[in-house]
XYZ file of C-alpha atoms in Angstrom:
154
model
C 232.161 -11.554 82.285
C 234.512 -12.098 85.421
C 236.888 -9.476 86.479
C 240.316 -10.487 85.438
C 243.266 -8.262 86.332
C 246.995 -9.092 86.998
C 247.933 -10.779 90.220
C 248.694 -8.775 93.362
C 251.827 -9.605 95.299
C 250.064 -12.566 97.063
C 249.062 -14.083 93.664
C 245.337 -13.783 94.149
C 244.227 -10.922 91.710
C 243.834 -12.770 88.514
C 240.104 -13.657 88.957
C 237.741 -11.626 91.307
C 234.033 -12.315 92.112
C 231.254 -11.137 94.412
C 227.370 -11.595 94.611
C 225.996 -8.862 92.535
C 222.398 -9.353 93.126
C 222.822 -9.571 97.089
C 224.888 -6.578 97.025
C 222.212 -4.680 95.232
C 219.600 -6.079 97.565
C 221.854 -5.158 100.658
C 222.273 -1.451 99.116
C 218.276 -1.241 98.871
C 217.678 -2.768 102.514
C 220.304 -0.146 103.834
C 218.122 2.503 102.555
C 214.781 0.988 103.113
C 214.949 -0.445 106.747
C 216.314 2.828 108.463
C 213.880 4.770 106.228
C 210.771 2.713 107.138
C 211.880 2.680 110.754
C 211.865 6.582 110.892
C 208.640 6.668 108.901
C 207.106 4.361 111.342
C 208.640 6.410 114.264
C 207.245 9.769 113.035
C 203.928 8.132 112.011
C 203.371 7.523 115.683
C 201.529 10.187 117.551
C 203.535 12.526 119.713
C 201.786 11.281 122.729
C 203.055 7.779 122.304
C 206.592 8.811 121.168
C 207.284 10.493 124.336
C 206.533 7.489 126.367
C 209.558 5.670 124.865
C 212.500 5.531 126.969
C 216.270 5.970 125.798
C 216.976 2.514 126.288
C 213.894 1.377 124.185
C 215.103 3.679 121.371
C 218.543 2.171 121.552
C 217.157 -1.144 121.337
C 215.141 -0.420 118.101
C 218.246 1.239 116.498
C 220.337 -1.762 117.725
C 218.033 -4.132 115.905
C 218.146 -2.216 112.645
C 222.006 -2.230 112.831
C 221.995 -5.964 113.473
C 219.912 -6.781 110.628
C 221.849 -4.757 108.291
C 225.144 -6.136 109.594
C 223.906 -9.607 108.845
C 222.748 -8.479 105.183
C 226.061 -6.774 104.578
C 228.193 -9.684 106.001
C 226.691 -11.833 103.313
C 226.885 -9.317 100.625
C 230.459 -8.538 101.370
C 231.494 -12.149 100.334
C 233.872 -12.381 97.374
C 236.289 -14.940 95.658
C 239.630 -14.107 94.348
C 242.051 -16.546 92.631
C 245.291 -16.401 90.914
C 248.585 -18.457 90.735
C 248.742 -18.428 94.837
C 245.367 -20.331 94.823
C 241.985 -19.461 95.918
C 241.154 -16.685 98.573
C 237.576 -16.091 99.344
C 235.387 -14.462 102.206
C 232.195 -16.059 103.544
C 230.437 -13.914 106.082
C 233.287 -12.541 108.081
C 235.993 -15.224 107.678
C 238.517 -15.165 105.029
C 239.782 -18.530 103.713
C 242.764 -19.301 101.616
C 243.364 -22.666 99.647
C 246.030 -23.835 97.440
C 245.296 -25.119 94.198
C 246.836 -28.402 94.880
C 244.471 -28.809 97.848
C 241.456 -28.554 95.589
C 239.886 -31.648 94.034
C 237.411 -29.789 91.973
C 235.050 -26.723 91.536
C 231.482 -28.104 92.118
C 228.495 -26.147 90.910
C 225.624 -28.480 90.158
C 221.909 -27.457 89.084
C 220.630 -27.508 92.602
C 223.421 -25.831 94.447
C 222.738 -22.191 95.791
C 226.528 -21.266 95.252
C 229.762 -22.994 94.024
C 231.850 -25.237 96.306
C 235.508 -25.865 96.478
C 235.993 -29.605 96.926
C 238.890 -30.432 99.111
C 238.575 -34.270 99.332
C 237.217 -34.499 102.705
C 235.675 -31.187 103.279
C 233.835 -28.831 100.838
C 234.008 -25.073 101.295
C 231.035 -23.111 99.878
C 231.899 -20.050 97.720
C 229.196 -17.746 98.947
C 230.628 -15.044 96.650
C 229.396 -17.131 93.578
C 225.579 -17.320 94.060
C 223.236 -18.826 91.758
C 220.877 -15.991 91.784
C 223.606 -14.043 89.684
C 222.684 -16.522 86.910
C 224.908 -15.891 83.726
C 227.401 -14.130 85.732
C 228.057 -16.971 88.086
C 228.074 -19.488 85.397
C 231.084 -17.558 83.618
C 232.749 -16.926 86.936
C 232.728 -20.763 87.655
C 233.948 -21.792 84.253
C 236.746 -19.100 84.720
C 237.612 -20.542 88.097
C 237.423 -24.105 86.735
C 240.026 -23.022 83.951
C 242.263 -21.496 86.610
C 242.046 -24.739 88.743
C 242.936 -26.949 85.410
C 245.793 -24.468 84.696
C 247.379 -24.100 88.324
C 246.654 -27.589 89.796
C 248.617 -29.229 86.945
C 251.384 -26.912 87.966
C 251.311 -27.795 91.560
């Protein structure tokens, strides 16, 4: 069941959704990736570990942080909707679309996530991913109901 609450001051709090499975996987990778890197580091013989320079260690840490940043930029996606329209985050960018600009909410069987069709351009809603199965079906249905309600009033 989608999260439904009263709208916030900007009018985007009536509906809220996020990628559940992706957040769960991001949490797991946040523990596993540094944990396995540390395990690999301490599994090396001391004679080899002392040969690493500070720059090389910093590079290894940097790549772990970059990988986690990529995972969390996708896991941090969300979709909010209310009387003010639809507001959503894809990666690091937040978009806001008024109901009157939305032609339809598309979510076909082969789509990885839902889309907002805006006539000439489609915006993916990465916060509504197929991998969430029943949750995303209910979320898309709710978003379509909100679109029908508020687009008619626009």
